[in-house]
């Protein structure tokens, strides 16, 4: 039974490492209930002496009943017994939970589906741990399912696992190993039980089974030391540069996987890239007009109330890029002015599983090695066989260059695009629809409405850029638009696209990269340039990008607001920010105030894009090593510091107060009811106790520990003779011994003066008799302080022993008595 209990504790301790993945505490309490259910089923199996193979099925049935009660009680018989309807409900919630974890970036919201999936997973781990540890007696192998719990946050989160959570998980596993060892040794036979902490005063006793106290103490010491090293050593070591297996990119099936393509989650890709701890260069490019351009990878066209998704792209053989020009972009009419640009792009070799090409929109013709095909509706270019890593390709674009006047003149033209770009779920909160209506109430054209929506995000709405937010569920969308107004580009892009659809403007969400930063003669795009923006459709010019996300140092650093979405300049000295499709970074071109950035910010991004940091913000390796060495030195100096504090406290004044009975004299003074006369001032007794305790520590530090049966007078005589004290030193130690004896035994101890000088004289005399190494050790690693720290640790272990020895029922011997 002990092993079953220890297995449950170890499982839940490991499950605590999952906390950064979730919002709220529903997962915690539900998982705790699941572990307790598995533990109860295991205890019952042991009580009934069921065979080892029967325990896991019993635990599975118990877990099934528990999950039914928590999540499908309304469809169960008498709220407990599973029925066909309750099974269907659990299956539905599992499907919803699986879909939700694919949609949201960590920390995921608190939904029934996600909570059910988490509790079921933790329960399965608990069953596996109980099977290995309690049934098969392979406690060490039980670490494998526990490790599976640790790999979940380590794989998903960019940040390292929290060290307090790791310590708790490690303690749980160590307790399981110790319980297994005690269980094994406990069957070796009878032994004499002697308490280890007070062996001299304890009475021997016998019990059935071997004494496992020594094993328990040794196991805890080893375990605690291992945990301390596992946490402390990495913290002191300097951070090293990631090796070449560092990857970034999006999902896919890779080459040779047939004619189907695995569509990744673009939103998870975007959040993952923005959360990367270190920037990496994704691609570089040049073009014939030397202007930055947004490079689109995905076009998300469906919104299901949770977030935007992508319709599976369709690429026929005739739409291969090596067959000539691509299909014409939707909605582009003759009235739109066109700019022809040729861009040469080089993808980094480190990017992995990328089967969509980053391209400026709209592409007209592409020259790339491999089987790359264009989706007719969105002009996304993808491959079912090839990946983009290390690819060099060239793309020609025919970019519309609209003006506010042209866009306003198209106000009466109704869009002819696919209806899916206007489709919204029926359960969209009505407050969002009201917000869209209020924002565009006085708009005369679709273009005017789109500009007002963008200004709501960039100027009027009081929005703030922050990566620590969630996906676009209905509640998250409502909170973002109406309450907290804090998010990153995903929230801004998706929210503006939803508002645009509410006022009748076809919209979609693009995911890719901003134009990056100019470094040398090339534009460099890094993981920090990952971005999402809305594209709105206007009949006659087609799809146009808008930019609701804040730009500059307080937002997405390299984002740029299109010129045609800005108020018309009132003078030639102030112009709007360039468009993503036709912008310039030259020094003589003015930039809008809301996106103007200082040179240091631009220089920083330029260096970051190459994988480094500016000199003023970076930390050299020698500095990291120095910090680590300094931290280690401070850690080693803790015993010395405690020794100095203790000594100063003892000799600072005659009236210092003894805070703990750390020596025999103080204990005697406190416990002897017939001790010193009440007339003896407490300050005198405390001062003498302090002097005696300090002398005792000095002797211990120098390897001259006082003998247990030695009286103060005998100690003084032995020290003076053995170490050949001079007259002053002998008189000093004799004075200390006399003061101790008078306080202990005399009715009237008489006048006792300060003992500082006597202590100093004795300490100097003792130090002169030992080697230099012993003196250094007494200062840096004083044994007296280490002895107290060790005693404190043993008292803590004794406390754990008391908890372990708690019994919920009496033993047979107790019942007989």
PDB file of N, CA, C and O in Angstrom, residues 56 72 140 165 179 227 254 329 387 412 428 472 506 535 574 650 687 715 723 785:
ATOM      1  N   UNK A  56      -4.583  -2.519 -13.200  1.00  0.00           N
ATOM      2  CA  UNK A  56      -4.825  -1.476 -14.211  1.00  0.00           C
ATOM      3  C   UNK A  56      -6.260  -1.433 -14.743  1.00  0.00           C
ATOM      4  O   UNK A  56      -6.830  -0.339 -14.847  1.00  0.00           O
ATOM      5  N   UNK A  72     -19.976  14.300 -17.236  1.00  0.00           N
ATOM      6  CA  UNK A  72     -21.197  13.849 -17.915  1.00  0.00           C
ATOM      7  C   UNK A  72     -22.190  13.280 -16.922  1.00  0.00           C
ATOM      8  O   UNK A  72     -22.906  12.319 -17.231  1.00  0.00           O
ATOM      9  N   UNK A 140      12.138   2.094 -10.601  1.00  0.00           N
ATOM     10  CA  UNK A 140      13.006   2.921 -11.445  1.00  0.00           C
ATOM     11  C   UNK A 140      12.397   3.119 -12.824  1.00  0.00           C
ATOM     12  O   UNK A 140      12.458   4.215 -13.398  1.00  0.00           O
ATOM     13  N   UNK A 165       8.868  23.692  -9.738  1.00  0.00           N
ATOM     14  CA  UNK A 165       8.080  22.549 -10.210  1.00  0.00           C
ATOM     15  C   UNK A 165       8.975  21.337 -10.437  1.00  0.00           C
ATOM     16  O   UNK A 165       8.596  20.194 -10.127  1.00  0.00           O
ATOM     17  N   UNK A 179      10.519   4.612  -0.979  1.00  0.00           N
ATOM     18  CA  UNK A 179       9.463   3.713  -0.522  1.00  0.00           C
ATOM     19  C   UNK A 179       9.674   2.310  -1.068  1.00  0.00           C
ATOM     20  O   UNK A 179       9.467   1.312  -0.361  1.00  0.00           O
ATOM     21  N   UNK A 227      19.190  16.631  -6.412  1.00  0.00           N
ATOM     22  CA  UNK A 227      18.292  17.709  -6.841  1.00  0.00           C
ATOM     23  C   UNK A 227      18.992  19.058  -6.749  1.00  0.00           C
ATOM     24  O   UNK A 227      18.874  19.899  -7.652  1.00  0.00           O
ATOM     25  N   UNK A 254       6.986  16.841 -45.688  1.00  0.00           N
ATOM     26  CA  UNK A 254       8.311  16.584 -46.207  1.00  0.00           C
ATOM     27  C   UNK A 254       8.260  15.952 -47.563  1.00  0.00           C
ATOM     28  O   UNK A 254       7.221  15.640 -48.123  1.00  0.00           O
ATOM     29  N   UNK A 329      -4.680  37.636 -60.292  1.00  0.00           N
ATOM     30  CA  UNK A 329      -5.187  37.869 -58.932  1.00  0.00           C
ATOM     31  C   UNK A 329      -6.654  38.267 -58.960  1.00  0.00           C
ATOM     32  O   UNK A 329      -7.090  39.042 -59.828  1.00  0.00           O
ATOM     33  N   UNK A 387      10.536  20.873 -50.003  1.00  0.00           N
ATOM     34  CA  UNK A 387      10.557  21.834 -48.911  1.00  0.00           C
ATOM     35  C   UNK A 387      11.372  23.049 -49.329  1.00  0.00           C
ATOM     36  O   UNK A 387      12.213  22.975 -50.224  1.00  0.00           O
ATOM     37  N   UNK A 412     -19.308  52.219 -54.654  1.00  0.00           N
ATOM     38  CA  UNK A 412     -20.584  51.674 -55.126  1.00  0.00           C
ATOM     39  C   UNK A 412     -20.464  50.327 -55.781  1.00  0.00           C
ATOM     40  O   UNK A 412     -21.477  49.758 -56.201  1.00  0.00           O
ATOM     41  N   UNK A 428     -21.663  34.605 -32.676  1.00  0.00           N
ATOM     42  CA  UNK A 428     -20.765  35.725 -32.414  1.00  0.00           C
ATOM     43  C   UNK A 428     -21.426  36.682 -31.420  1.00  0.00           C
ATOM     44  O   UNK A 428     -22.600  37.033 -31.577  1.00  0.00           O
ATOM     45  N   UNK A 472      -8.177  33.379 -30.640  1.00  0.00           N
ATOM     46  CA  UNK A 472      -9.369  34.147 -30.908  1.00  0.00           C
ATOM     47  C   UNK A 472     -10.635  33.343 -30.680  1.00  0.00           C
ATOM     48  O   UNK A 472     -11.424  33.101 -31.578  1.00  0.00           O
ATOM     49  N   UNK A 506     -15.370  41.954 -47.466  1.00  0.00           N
ATOM     50  CA  UNK A 506     -14.708  40.649 -47.462  1.00  0.00           C
ATOM     51  C   UNK A 506     -13.296  40.769 -46.859  1.00  0.00           C
ATOM     52  O   UNK A 506     -12.574  41.728 -47.144  1.00  0.00           O
ATOM     53  N   UNK A 535      -6.189  41.244 -44.704  1.00  0.00           N
ATOM     54  CA  UNK A 535      -6.322  41.663 -46.103  1.00  0.00           C
ATOM     55  C   UNK A 535      -7.800  41.872 -46.389  1.00  0.00           C
ATOM     56  O   UNK A 535      -8.613  40.982 -46.126  1.00  0.00           O
ATOM     57  N   UNK A 574       5.159  66.273 -44.507  1.00  0.00           N
ATOM     58  CA  UNK A 574       4.726  65.140 -43.688  1.00  0.00           C
ATOM     59  C   UNK A 574       3.943  64.181 -44.560  1.00  0.00           C
ATOM     60  O   UNK A 574       2.878  64.498 -45.053  1.00  0.00           O
ATOM     61  N   UNK A 650      27.669  36.934  19.847  1.00  0.00           N
ATOM     62  CA  UNK A 650      28.014  36.429  21.173  1.00  0.00           C
ATOM     63  C   UNK A 650      28.851  37.411  21.976  1.00  0.00           C
ATOM     64  O   UNK A 650      28.705  37.540  23.198  1.00  0.00           O
ATOM     65  N   UNK A 687      25.750  35.964  29.358  1.00  0.00           N
ATOM     66  CA  UNK A 687      27.074  36.318  28.877  1.00  0.00           C
ATOM     67  C   UNK A 687      28.053  35.170  29.045  1.00  0.00           C
ATOM     68  O   UNK A 687      28.837  34.865  28.144  1.00  0.00           O
ATOM     69  N   UNK A 715      39.107  21.075  31.411  1.00  0.00           N
ATOM     70  CA  UNK A 715      39.381  21.506  30.041  1.00  0.00           C
ATOM     71  C   UNK A 715      40.439  22.600  30.023  1.00  0.00           C
ATOM     72  O   UNK A 715      41.379  22.566  29.214  1.00  0.00           O
ATOM     73  N   UNK A 723      48.959  22.369  25.006  1.00  0.00           N
ATOM     74  CA  UNK A 723      49.382  23.288  23.948  1.00  0.00           C
ATOM     75  C   UNK A 723      50.358  24.350  24.455  1.00  0.00           C
ATOM     76  O   UNK A 723      50.652  25.314  23.736  1.00  0.00           O
ATOM     77  N   UNK A 785      29.810  25.534  12.214  1.00  0.00           N
ATOM     78  CA  UNK A 785      28.617  25.953  11.483  1.00  0.00           C
ATOM     79  C   UNK A 785      28.082  24.821  10.622  1.00  0.00           C
ATOM     80  O   UNK A 785      26.856  24.603  10.537  1.00  0.00           O
TER      81      UNK A 785
END
